[in-house]
Amino acid sequence: MRFAVASVSRSSLWLGDDHLLFVECAGYTETYKRFYYRDIQAFIIRKTTTRAVWNWITGSLAAVCALAVFGSWRADGLDSGMVIFFSIVFLFFAVLLALNNLSGATCACQIRTAVQTEELPSLCRLRQTRRVLDKIRPLIVAAQGQLTAEEVSARMLETIQAENPAEPPEPASPGSAPPVIS
Amino acid sequence: MSPLIQCPKCRAWLLGGVFNRPDVAPCQSCGTPLQVEVFPALFRKILPGPTAQAVLVEGESSCFFHPQKKAVVPCAGCGRFLCALCDCELNGQHFCPACLETGKSKGKIKTLENQRTRYDTIALGLAILPVLIFYLTIITAPMTLFVAIRYWNAPQSIVRRTRFRFILAIIIALLQIGGWTAFFIVIATSK
């Protein structure tokens, strides 16, 4: 069952019986990556500003076209060719703007296993990503079990303290060296 | 790999607040909205692999690749005896490294296959793209037919399993060949 497709990068995610299949189409070849439910460690979702960027681009172009329509209308009247042309272009950008906003907030999603962290370009909208996660989560929980937010934080602190018993855990800081490397 | 997770933007280590929450929460370091879904595999210890035991009794079965090591299992592909070091388990079957490599390169072991060529897309591309420069179709139409017939039974995409593109490519190629045939007949008869 396919449930997410990226139009630009031509990648898609497919739900298998015991794994998640990531398909990447490059020209005339397809590359497959399998993530077994028992091996998936985490999904990392980061909200991005891509939607705002596209809003600015399509909004600006739509506004320019709207001004051109207005200008042509004032100069040549309502039935001139320029008015019709710019109206069509305006509609095109207006539809793009509406679709961009209707699709919801944008995000970047990564999947992590013990040996890799892979970007999933097909999961680029937050709402869609959550819908996909809602489908995958029960399968991963069936294969591994579940952790609550408190359990995760507690286990992370335990790991840090077990590997660095002398040093208390410091708050996260950008670019700092990992506290646990043996 | 450490069980700690980094913020994808600022690379700071995430310690709490963003894990297994229903909504996004800011990274403690850079404030980027994050949602991290963590599963128990993150904290699973990676156990050391099995070590092969030396042959102690004379006449005991030994590994094909390491004659001094004790055999523990036969390879499901070639039947050779394998020690614990050479035993590669995959979906309940035991393979030697050579069979595993052969299975991957020849596509015999489905779960190891990580790439396929989409011959149906090649055929369709050959049929459609030269239409822009129509004279090329005199060469590409027979090529399309060749690719479509030659690779009709070749493994298709794992996820799309129809021959629609092959059929479409054949129809377009036949139309192009028919067009060229008609063109040459018209030229021949007009003289």
mmCIF file of C-alpha atoms in Angstrom:
data_model
loop_
_atom_site.group_PDB
_atom_site.id
_atom_site.type_symbol
_atom_site.label_atom_id
_atom_site.label_comp_id
_atom_site.label_asym_id
_atom_site.label_seq_id
_atom_site.Cartn_x
_atom_site.Cartn_y
_atom_site.Cartn_z
ATOM 1 C CA MET A 1 0.000 0.000 0.000
ATOM 2 C CA ARG A 2 1.519 3.304 -1.078
ATOM 3 C CA PHE A 3 0.799 6.311 1.055
ATOM 4 C CA ALA A 4 3.280 9.077 0.298
ATOM 5 C CA VAL A 5 4.804 10.386 -2.894
ATOM 6 C CA ALA A 6 7.253 13.216 -3.487
ATOM 7 C CA SER A 7 6.662 14.796 -6.854
ATOM 8 C CA VAL A 8 10.104 16.397 -7.272
ATOM 9 C CA SER A 9 12.503 13.772 -5.951
ATOM 10 C CA ARG A 10 10.328 10.907 -7.262
ATOM 11 C CA SER A 11 10.545 8.920 -4.072
ATOM 12 C CA SER A 12 7.804 6.988 -2.358
ATOM 13 C CA LEU A 13 7.182 4.947 0.774
ATOM 14 C CA TRP A 14 5.390 1.624 0.767
ATOM 15 C CA LEU A 15 4.049 -0.343 3.667
ATOM 16 C CA GLY A 16 5.235 -3.970 3.746
ATOM 17 C CA ASP A 17 4.307 -6.830 6.073
ATOM 18 C CA ASP A 18 7.449 -6.536 8.168
ATOM 19 C CA HIS A 19 9.206 -3.534 6.675
ATOM 20 C CA LEU A 20 8.845 -0.073 5.242
ATOM 21 C CA LEU A 21 9.997 0.124 1.617
ATOM 22 C CA PHE A 22 11.566 3.367 0.455
ATOM 23 C CA VAL A 23 11.644 3.582 -3.351
ATOM 24 C CA GLU A 24 13.722 6.177 -5.136
ATOM 25 C CA CYS A 25 13.302 6.606 -8.901
ATOM 26 C CA ALA A 26 16.273 8.057 -10.737
ATOM 27 C CA GLY A 27 15.685 8.064 -14.479
ATOM 28 C CA TYR A 28 15.284 4.470 -15.572
ATOM 29 C CA THR A 29 16.299 2.762 -12.351
ATOM 30 C CA GLU A 30 14.585 2.251 -9.051
ATOM 31 C CA THR A 31 16.548 1.950 -5.816
ATOM 32 C CA TYR A 32 15.017 0.244 -2.822
ATOM 33 C CA LYS A 33 15.762 0.609 0.885
ATOM 34 C CA ARG A 34 14.041 -1.559 3.439
ATOM 35 C CA PHE A 35 13.518 -0.498 7.032
ATOM 36 C CA TYR A 36 12.362 -3.439 9.126
ATOM 37 C CA TYR A 37 9.914 -2.516 11.865
ATOM 38 C CA ARG A 38 12.054 -4.268 14.466
ATOM 39 C CA ASP A 39 15.045 -2.082 13.532
ATOM 40 C CA ILE A 40 13.469 1.378 13.360
ATOM 41 C CA GLN A 41 14.793 3.462 16.246
ATOM 42 C CA ALA A 42 13.195 6.836 15.653
ATOM 43 C CA PHE A 43 11.426 9.208 13.317
ATOM 44 C CA ILE A 44 12.729 12.773 13.528
ATOM 45 C CA ILE A 45 10.349 15.382 12.129
ATOM 46 C CA ARG A 46 11.476 18.980 11.721
ATOM 47 C CA LYS A 47 9.009 21.707 10.808
ATOM 48 C CA THR A 48 10.428 23.745 7.915
ATOM 49 C CA THR A 49 9.704 27.156 6.389
ATOM 50 C CA THR A 50 9.270 25.833 2.848
ATOM 51 C CA ARG A 51 5.553 26.631 2.857
ATOM 52 C CA ALA A 52 6.259 30.278 3.741
ATOM 53 C CA VAL A 53 8.884 30.504 0.984
ATOM 54 C CA TRP A 54 6.438 29.121 -1.610
ATOM 55 C CA ASN A 55 3.750 31.453 -0.278
ATOM 56 C CA TRP A 56 6.031 34.411 -0.897
ATOM 57 C CA ILE A 57 6.972 33.240 -4.405
ATOM 58 C CA THR A 58 3.470 32.330 -5.616
ATOM 59 C CA GLY A 59 1.860 35.240 -3.745
ATOM 60 C CA SER A 60 4.246 37.777 -5.287
ATOM 61 C CA LEU A 61 3.741 36.391 -8.797
ATOM 62 C CA ALA A 62 -0.049 36.326 -8.312
ATOM 63 C CA ALA A 63 0.041 39.948 -7.081
ATOM 64 C CA VAL A 64 2.133 41.034 -10.098
ATOM 65 C CA CYS A 65 -0.347 39.301 -12.437
ATOM 66 C CA ALA A 66 -3.293 40.899 -10.623
ATOM 67 C CA LEU A 67 -1.683 44.335 -11.106
ATOM 68 C CA ALA A 68 -1.089 43.534 -14.783
ATOM 69 C CA VAL A 69 -4.757 42.513 -15.183
ATOM 70 C CA PHE A 70 -5.856 45.732 -13.543
ATOM 71 C CA GLY A 71 -3.476 47.830 -15.661
ATOM 72 C CA SER A 72 -4.534 46.154 -18.928
ATOM 73 C CA TRP A 73 -8.186 46.510 -18.014
ATOM 74 C CA ARG A 74 -7.775 50.239 -17.360
ATOM 75 C CA ALA A 75 -5.827 50.725 -20.593
ATOM 76 C CA ASP A 76 -7.598 48.468 -23.125
ATOM 77 C CA GLY A 77 -10.898 47.442 -21.552
ATOM 78 C CA LEU A 78 -12.170 44.176 -20.134
ATOM 79 C CA ASP A 79 -12.123 42.079 -23.322
ATOM 80 C CA SER A 80 -8.530 42.715 -24.386
ATOM 81 C CA GLY A 81 -6.123 39.818 -24.966
ATOM 82 C CA MET A 82 -3.750 40.964 -22.250
ATOM 83 C CA VAL A 83 -6.487 40.901 -19.610
ATOM 84 C CA ILE A 84 -7.405 37.333 -20.544
ATOM 85 C CA PHE A 85 -3.755 36.242 -20.613
ATOM 86 C CA PHE A 86 -2.845 37.772 -17.251
ATOM 87 C CA SER A 87 -6.093 36.501 -15.707
ATOM 88 C CA ILE A 88 -5.164 32.929 -16.669
ATOM 89 C CA VAL A 89 -1.613 33.351 -15.274
ATOM 90 C CA PHE A 90 -3.038 34.949 -12.120
ATOM 91 C CA LEU A 91 -5.431 32.021 -11.656
ATOM 92 C CA PHE A 92 -2.577 29.557 -12.085
ATOM 93 C CA PHE A 93 -0.504 31.150 -9.305
ATOM 94 C CA ALA A 94 -3.578 31.669 -7.115
ATOM 95 C CA VAL A 95 -4.393 27.939 -7.361
ATOM 96 C CA LEU A 96 -0.764 27.072 -6.492
ATOM 97 C CA LEU A 97 -0.933 29.420 -3.491
ATOM 98 C CA ALA A 98 -4.204 27.876 -2.315
ATOM 99 C CA LEU A 99 -2.901 24.309 -2.756
ATOM 100 C CA ASN A 100 0.290 25.155 -0.861
ATOM 101 C CA ASN A 101 -1.743 26.390 2.097
ATOM 102 C CA LEU A 102 -4.373 23.656 1.962
ATOM 103 C CA SER A 103 -1.631 20.990 2.144
ATOM 104 C CA GLY A 104 -0.577 22.325 5.542
ATOM 105 C CA ALA A 105 2.776 23.005 7.191
ATOM 106 C CA THR A 106 5.927 21.609 5.582
ATOM 107 C CA CYS A 107 8.439 19.388 7.322
ATOM 108 C CA ALA A 108 11.528 17.260 6.806
ATOM 109 C CA CYS A 109 11.374 13.710 8.100
ATOM 110 C CA GLN A 110 14.253 11.384 8.928
ATOM 111 C CA ILE A 111 14.154 7.714 9.837
ATOM 112 C CA ARG A 112 16.859 6.325 12.100
ATOM 113 C CA THR A 113 18.082 2.764 12.509
ATOM 114 C CA ALA A 114 21.160 1.420 14.301
ATOM 115 C CA VAL A 115 23.340 1.962 11.224
ATOM 116 C CA GLN A 116 21.866 4.896 9.331
ATOM 117 C CA THR A 117 19.774 8.029 9.382
ATOM 118 C CA GLU A 118 17.863 8.429 6.141
ATOM 119 C CA GLU A 119 15.937 11.431 4.877
ATOM 120 C CA LEU A 120 12.421 10.625 3.629
ATOM 121 C CA PRO A 121 11.662 13.277 0.982
ATOM 122 C CA SER A 122 8.189 11.884 0.331
ATOM 123 C CA LEU A 123 7.116 12.946 3.821
ATOM 124 C CA CYS A 124 7.248 16.698 3.336
ATOM 125 C CA ARG A 125 3.955 17.857 4.858
ATOM 126 C CA LEU A 126 3.397 17.689 8.600
ATOM 127 C CA ARG A 127 -0.227 16.530 8.420
ATOM 128 C CA GLN A 128 0.597 13.819 5.894
ATOM 129 C CA THR A 129 3.642 12.701 7.934
ATOM 130 C CA ARG A 130 1.515 12.345 11.072
ATOM 131 C CA ARG A 131 -1.061 10.357 9.132
ATOM 132 C CA VAL A 132 1.692 8.054 7.877
ATOM 133 C CA LEU A 133 3.179 7.716 11.372
ATOM 134 C CA ASP A 134 -0.249 6.793 12.721
ATOM 135 C CA LYS A 135 -0.274 3.892 10.263
ATOM 136 C CA ILE A 136 3.297 2.771 10.931
ATOM 137 C CA ARG A 137 3.317 3.174 14.725
ATOM 138 C CA PRO A 138 1.103 0.152 15.547
ATOM 139 C CA LEU A 139 3.287 -2.075 13.358
ATOM 140 C CA ILE A 140 6.499 -0.920 15.042
ATOM 141 C CA VAL A 141 4.900 -1.200 18.487
ATOM 142 C CA ALA A 142 3.838 -4.758 17.640
ATOM 143 C CA ALA A 143 7.435 -5.576 16.683
ATOM 144 C CA GLN A 144 9.236 -3.723 19.495
ATOM 145 C CA GLY A 145 6.897 -2.414 22.173
ATOM 146 C CA GLN A 146 6.272 1.179 23.174
ATOM 147 C CA LEU A 147 7.973 3.927 25.181
ATOM 148 C CA THR A 148 6.380 6.943 26.828
ATOM 149 C CA ALA A 149 7.945 10.416 26.700
ATOM 150 C CA GLU A 150 9.075 10.103 30.344
ATOM 151 C CA GLU A 151 10.619 6.677 29.751
ATOM 152 C CA VAL A 152 12.626 7.980 26.793
ATOM 153 C CA SER A 153 14.003 10.948 28.753
ATOM 154 C CA ALA A 154 14.800 8.739 31.744
ATOM 155 C CA ARG A 155 16.577 6.152 29.595
ATOM 156 C CA MET A 156 18.623 8.816 27.845
ATOM 157 C CA LEU A 157 19.756 10.248 31.164
ATOM 158 C CA GLU A 158 20.552 6.728 32.357
ATOM 159 C CA THR A 159 22.666 6.121 29.258
ATOM 160 C CA ILE A 160 24.591 9.347 29.741
ATOM 161 C CA GLN A 161 25.153 8.676 33.430
ATOM 162 C CA ALA A 162 26.159 5.048 32.816
ATOM 163 C CA GLU A 163 28.787 6.028 30.273
ATOM 164 C CA ASN A 164 29.960 9.237 31.986
ATOM 165 C CA PRO A 165 29.433 8.538 35.700
ATOM 166 C CA ALA A 166 31.645 11.422 36.875
ATOM 167 C CA GLU A 167 29.989 14.146 34.839
ATOM 168 C CA PRO A 168 26.388 15.192 35.356
ATOM 169 C CA PRO A 169 24.422 15.637 32.105
ATOM 170 C CA GLU A 170 24.757 19.112 30.651
ATOM 171 C CA PRO A 171 21.982 20.862 28.778
ATOM 172 C CA ALA A 172 22.212 20.476 25.021
ATOM 173 C CA SER A 173 24.382 22.969 23.214
ATOM 174 C CA PRO A 174 24.939 23.346 19.478
ATOM 175 C CA GLY A 175 28.069 21.787 18.094
ATOM 176 C CA SER A 176 29.127 20.306 21.412
ATOM 177 C CA ALA A 177 30.964 17.033 21.351
ATOM 178 C CA PRO A 178 28.830 13.987 22.044
ATOM 179 C CA PRO A 179 29.045 13.078 25.733
ATOM 180 C CA VAL A 180 28.849 9.356 25.039
ATOM 181 C CA ILE A 181 31.552 7.925 22.832
ATOM 182 C CA SER A 182 33.506 4.932 23.885
ATOM 183 C CA MET B 1 25.587 4.450 17.211
ATOM 184 C CA SER B 2 24.858 6.358 20.411
ATOM 185 C CA PRO B 3 21.261 6.255 21.658
ATOM 186 C CA LEU B 4 21.295 10.038 21.792
ATOM 187 C CA ILE B 5 19.545 11.978 19.050
ATOM 188 C CA GLN B 6 20.772 15.209 17.512
ATOM 189 C CA CYS B 7 18.660 18.134 16.355
ATOM 190 C CA PRO B 8 18.737 17.878 12.525
ATOM 191 C CA LYS B 9 19.318 21.634 12.247
ATOM 192 C CA CYS B 10 21.781 22.680 14.987
ATOM 193 C CA ARG B 11 23.212 19.168 15.716
ATOM 194 C CA ALA B 12 22.740 19.692 19.474
ATOM 195 C CA TRP B 13 21.938 16.597 21.531
ATOM 196 C CA LEU B 14 18.264 16.319 22.424
ATOM 197 C CA LEU B 15 17.667 15.257 26.011
ATOM 198 C CA GLY B 16 13.930 15.601 26.503
ATOM 199 C CA GLY B 17 10.827 17.603 25.775
ATOM 200 C CA VAL B 18 10.506 16.594 22.130
ATOM 201 C CA PHE B 19 10.214 12.812 22.437
ATOM 202 C CA ASN B 20 6.970 10.928 21.754
ATOM 203 C CA ARG B 21 4.816 14.043 22.040
ATOM 204 C CA PRO B 22 1.642 14.408 19.982
ATOM 205 C CA ASP B 23 2.764 17.776 18.614
ATOM 206 C CA VAL B 24 5.983 19.602 17.731
ATOM 207 C CA ALA B 25 8.085 21.125 20.504
ATOM 208 C CA PRO B 26 11.061 23.510 20.164
ATOM 209 C CA CYS B 27 14.637 22.246 20.226
ATOM 210 C CA GLN B 28 16.190 23.353 23.522
ATOM 211 C CA SER B 29 19.146 24.794 21.683
ATOM 212 C CA CYS B 30 17.972 26.449 18.443
ATOM 213 C CA GLY B 31 14.202 26.539 18.902
ATOM 214 C CA THR B 32 13.438 24.593 15.699
ATOM 215 C CA PRO B 33 10.034 22.893 16.013
ATOM 216 C CA LEU B 34 10.695 19.164 16.304
ATOM 217 C CA GLN B 35 8.723 16.006 16.866
ATOM 218 C CA VAL B 36 10.726 12.887 17.617
ATOM 219 C CA GLU B 37 9.088 9.489 17.776
ATOM 220 C CA VAL B 38 11.376 7.082 19.615
ATOM 221 C CA PHE B 39 11.044 3.289 19.795
ATOM 222 C CA PRO B 40 12.683 0.724 22.109
ATOM 223 C CA ALA B 41 15.201 -0.311 19.409
ATOM 224 C CA LEU B 42 17.066 2.934 20.159
ATOM 225 C CA PHE B 43 18.145 1.578 23.541
ATOM 226 C CA ARG B 44 18.746 -2.002 22.435
ATOM 227 C CA LYS B 45 22.324 -3.084 23.089
ATOM 228 C CA ILE B 46 24.172 -4.385 20.046
ATOM 229 C CA LEU B 47 25.434 -7.807 21.058
ATOM 230 C CA PRO B 48 28.782 -9.088 19.792
ATOM 231 C CA GLY B 49 28.506 -11.634 16.968
ATOM 232 C CA PRO B 50 29.145 -15.348 17.539
ATOM 233 C CA THR B 51 32.715 -16.578 17.486
ATOM 234 C CA ALA B 52 33.704 -19.705 15.627
ATOM 235 C CA GLN B 53 34.921 -22.667 17.698
ATOM 236 C CA ALA B 54 38.043 -24.572 16.737
ATOM 237 C CA VAL B 55 37.798 -28.222 15.663
ATOM 238 C CA LEU B 56 38.751 -30.281 18.707
ATOM 239 C CA VAL B 57 38.041 -33.851 17.639
ATOM 240 C CA GLU B 58 39.629 -35.288 14.516
ATOM 241 C CA GLY B 59 37.030 -36.092 11.837
ATOM 242 C CA GLU B 60 34.617 -33.429 13.095
ATOM 243 C CA SER B 61 32.972 -31.405 10.299
ATOM 244 C CA SER B 62 34.841 -28.206 9.631
ATOM 245 C CA CYS B 63 33.979 -24.965 7.865
ATOM 246 C CA PHE B 64 34.598 -24.875 4.094
ATOM 247 C CA PHE B 65 36.168 -21.430 4.345
ATOM 248 C CA HIS B 66 37.985 -21.955 7.683
ATOM 249 C CA PRO B 67 39.085 -25.616 7.871
ATOM 250 C CA GLN B 68 40.309 -25.191 11.452
ATOM 251 C CA LYS B 69 36.876 -24.017 12.646
ATOM 252 C CA LYS B 70 33.954 -26.219 13.606
ATOM 253 C CA ALA B 71 30.988 -26.312 11.163
ATOM 254 C CA VAL B 72 27.646 -25.378 12.680
ATOM 255 C CA VAL B 73 25.258 -25.166 9.728
ATOM 256 C CA PRO B 74 25.125 -25.956 5.981
ATOM 257 C CA CYS B 75 24.604 -23.132 3.467
ATOM 258 C CA ALA B 76 21.056 -23.092 2.055
ATOM 259 C CA GLY B 77 22.425 -22.045 -1.336
ATOM 260 C CA CYS B 78 25.415 -24.306 -2.017
ATOM 261 C CA GLY B 79 25.316 -26.817 0.850
ATOM 262 C CA ARG B 80 28.848 -26.031 2.057
ATOM 263 C CA PHE B 81 29.491 -26.412 5.774
ATOM 264 C CA LEU B 82 29.850 -23.092 7.573
ATOM 265 C CA CYS B 83 31.312 -22.052 10.916
ATOM 266 C CA ALA B 84 29.553 -19.488 13.128
ATOM 267 C CA LEU B 85 31.669 -16.740 11.568
ATOM 268 C CA CYS B 86 30.654 -17.511 7.970
ATOM 269 C CA ASP B 87 27.002 -18.177 8.779
ATOM 270 C CA CYS B 88 24.849 -15.279 7.474
ATOM 271 C CA GLU B 89 21.262 -15.702 8.600
ATOM 272 C CA LEU B 90 18.576 -14.102 6.477
ATOM 273 C CA ASN B 91 14.867 -14.586 7.101
ATOM 274 C CA GLY B 92 15.498 -17.887 8.876
ATOM 275 C CA GLN B 93 17.814 -19.261 6.171
ATOM 276 C CA HIS B 94 21.565 -19.684 6.472
ATOM 277 C CA PHE B 95 23.860 -18.597 3.625
ATOM 278 C CA CYS B 96 27.586 -18.394 3.062
ATOM 279 C CA PRO B 97 28.935 -14.933 2.107
ATOM 280 C CA ALA B 98 29.475 -16.052 -1.510
ATOM 281 C CA CYS B 99 25.863 -17.224 -1.964
ATOM 282 C CA LEU B 100 24.645 -14.056 -0.306
ATOM 283 C CA GLU B 101 26.621 -11.969 -2.800
ATOM 284 C CA THR B 102 25.414 -14.083 -5.747
ATOM 285 C CA GLY B 103 21.845 -13.885 -4.499
ATOM 286 C CA LYS B 104 22.106 -10.120 -4.311
ATOM 287 C CA SER B 105 23.773 -9.567 -7.682
ATOM 288 C CA LYS B 106 21.527 -12.002 -9.576
ATOM 289 C CA GLY B 107 18.361 -10.996 -7.751
ATOM 290 C CA LYS B 108 17.759 -14.534 -6.458
ATOM 291 C CA ILE B 109 17.179 -13.373 -2.883
ATOM 292 C CA LYS B 110 14.293 -10.924 -3.135
ATOM 293 C CA THR B 111 14.889 -9.173 0.188
ATOM 294 C CA LEU B 112 18.457 -8.288 -0.825
ATOM 295 C CA GLU B 113 17.479 -6.760 -4.148
ATOM 296 C CA ASN B 114 18.027 -3.027 -3.956
ATOM 297 C CA GLN B 115 17.839 -1.887 -7.561
ATOM 298 C CA ARG B 116 15.852 -2.608 -10.698
ATOM 299 C CA THR B 117 15.930 -1.178 -14.204
ATOM 300 C CA ARG B 118 12.545 -0.002 -15.461
ATOM 301 C CA TYR B 119 12.564 -1.336 -18.995
ATOM 302 C CA ASP B 120 8.921 -0.354 -19.504
ATOM 303 C CA THR B 121 9.837 3.305 -18.881
ATOM 304 C CA ILE B 122 12.806 2.988 -21.259
ATOM 305 C CA ALA B 123 10.504 1.589 -23.972
ATOM 306 C CA LEU B 124 7.943 4.340 -23.420
ATOM 307 C CA GLY B 125 10.664 6.996 -23.424
ATOM 308 C CA LEU B 126 12.025 5.616 -26.706
ATOM 309 C CA ALA B 127 8.531 5.731 -28.194
ATOM 310 C CA ILE B 128 7.522 9.200 -27.016
ATOM 311 C CA LEU B 129 10.608 11.423 -26.745
ATOM 312 C CA PRO B 130 11.774 11.216 -30.425
ATOM 313 C CA VAL B 131 8.347 12.473 -31.561
ATOM 314 C CA LEU B 132 9.746 15.978 -31.004
ATOM 315 C CA ILE B 133 12.248 15.308 -33.804
ATOM 316 C CA PHE B 134 10.004 13.096 -35.897
ATOM 317 C CA TYR B 135 12.670 11.778 -38.287
ATOM 318 C CA LEU B 136 14.319 9.917 -35.409
ATOM 319 C CA THR B 137 11.281 7.676 -35.043
ATOM 320 C CA ILE B 138 12.376 5.669 -38.085
ATOM 321 C CA ILE B 139 15.183 4.321 -35.855
ATOM 322 C CA THR B 140 13.577 4.505 -32.420
ATOM 323 C CA ALA B 141 10.275 2.788 -33.319
ATOM 324 C CA PRO B 142 11.952 -0.582 -34.104
ATOM 325 C CA MET B 143 14.192 -0.061 -31.040
ATOM 326 C CA THR B 144 11.095 0.427 -28.903
ATOM 327 C CA LEU B 145 9.597 -2.793 -30.217
ATOM 328 C CA PHE B 146 12.868 -4.633 -29.538
ATOM 329 C CA VAL B 147 13.118 -3.354 -25.947
ATOM 330 C CA ALA B 148 9.436 -4.091 -25.254
ATOM 331 C CA ILE B 149 9.622 -7.655 -26.596
ATOM 332 C CA ARG B 150 13.107 -8.449 -25.244
ATOM 333 C CA TYR B 151 12.297 -7.299 -21.700
ATOM 334 C CA TRP B 152 8.601 -8.233 -21.606
ATOM 335 C CA ASN B 153 9.290 -10.892 -18.957
ATOM 336 C CA ALA B 154 12.122 -9.074 -17.165
ATOM 337 C CA PRO B 155 11.449 -8.231 -13.491
ATOM 338 C CA GLN B 156 9.394 -5.087 -13.308
ATOM 339 C CA SER B 157 9.229 -2.478 -10.591
ATOM 340 C CA ILE B 158 8.652 -4.017 -7.162
ATOM 341 C CA VAL B 159 5.782 -1.633 -6.519
ATOM 342 C CA ARG B 160 4.091 -1.207 -9.916
ATOM 343 C CA ARG B 161 3.340 -4.470 -11.595
ATOM 344 C CA THR B 162 1.434 -3.690 -14.782
ATOM 345 C CA ARG B 163 2.667 -3.865 -18.355
ATOM 346 C CA PHE B 164 0.680 -0.772 -19.329
ATOM 347 C CA ARG B 165 3.783 1.195 -20.356
ATOM 348 C CA PHE B 166 5.073 -1.681 -22.495
ATOM 349 C CA ILE B 167 1.687 -1.949 -24.241
ATOM 350 C CA LEU B 168 1.485 1.823 -24.770
ATOM 351 C CA ALA B 169 5.061 1.882 -26.120
ATOM 352 C CA ILE B 170 4.288 -0.980 -28.546
ATOM 353 C CA ILE B 171 1.121 0.753 -29.797
ATOM 354 C CA ILE B 172 2.964 4.064 -30.347
ATOM 355 C CA ALA B 173 5.884 2.289 -32.053
ATOM 356 C CA LEU B 174 3.518 0.362 -34.335
ATOM 357 C CA LEU B 175 1.734 3.603 -35.251
ATOM 358 C CA GLN B 176 5.083 5.216 -36.061
ATOM 359 C CA ILE B 177 6.164 2.237 -38.172
ATOM 360 C CA GLY B 178 2.756 2.271 -39.899
ATOM 361 C CA GLY B 179 3.152 5.990 -40.596
ATOM 362 C CA TRP B 180 6.608 5.506 -42.108
ATOM 363 C CA THR B 181 5.393 2.547 -44.193
ATOM 364 C CA ALA B 182 2.495 4.626 -45.539
ATOM 365 C CA PHE B 183 4.906 7.490 -46.262
ATOM 366 C CA PHE B 184 7.242 5.252 -48.281
ATOM 367 C CA ILE B 185 4.318 3.623 -50.128
ATOM 368 C CA VAL B 186 2.998 7.064 -51.089
ATOM 369 C CA ILE B 187 6.444 8.123 -52.329
ATOM 370 C CA ALA B 188 6.897 4.876 -54.271
ATOM 371 C CA THR B 189 3.461 5.009 -55.907
ATOM 372 C CA SER B 190 3.667 8.726 -56.766
ATOM 373 C CA LYS B 191 6.773 8.087 -58.873
#
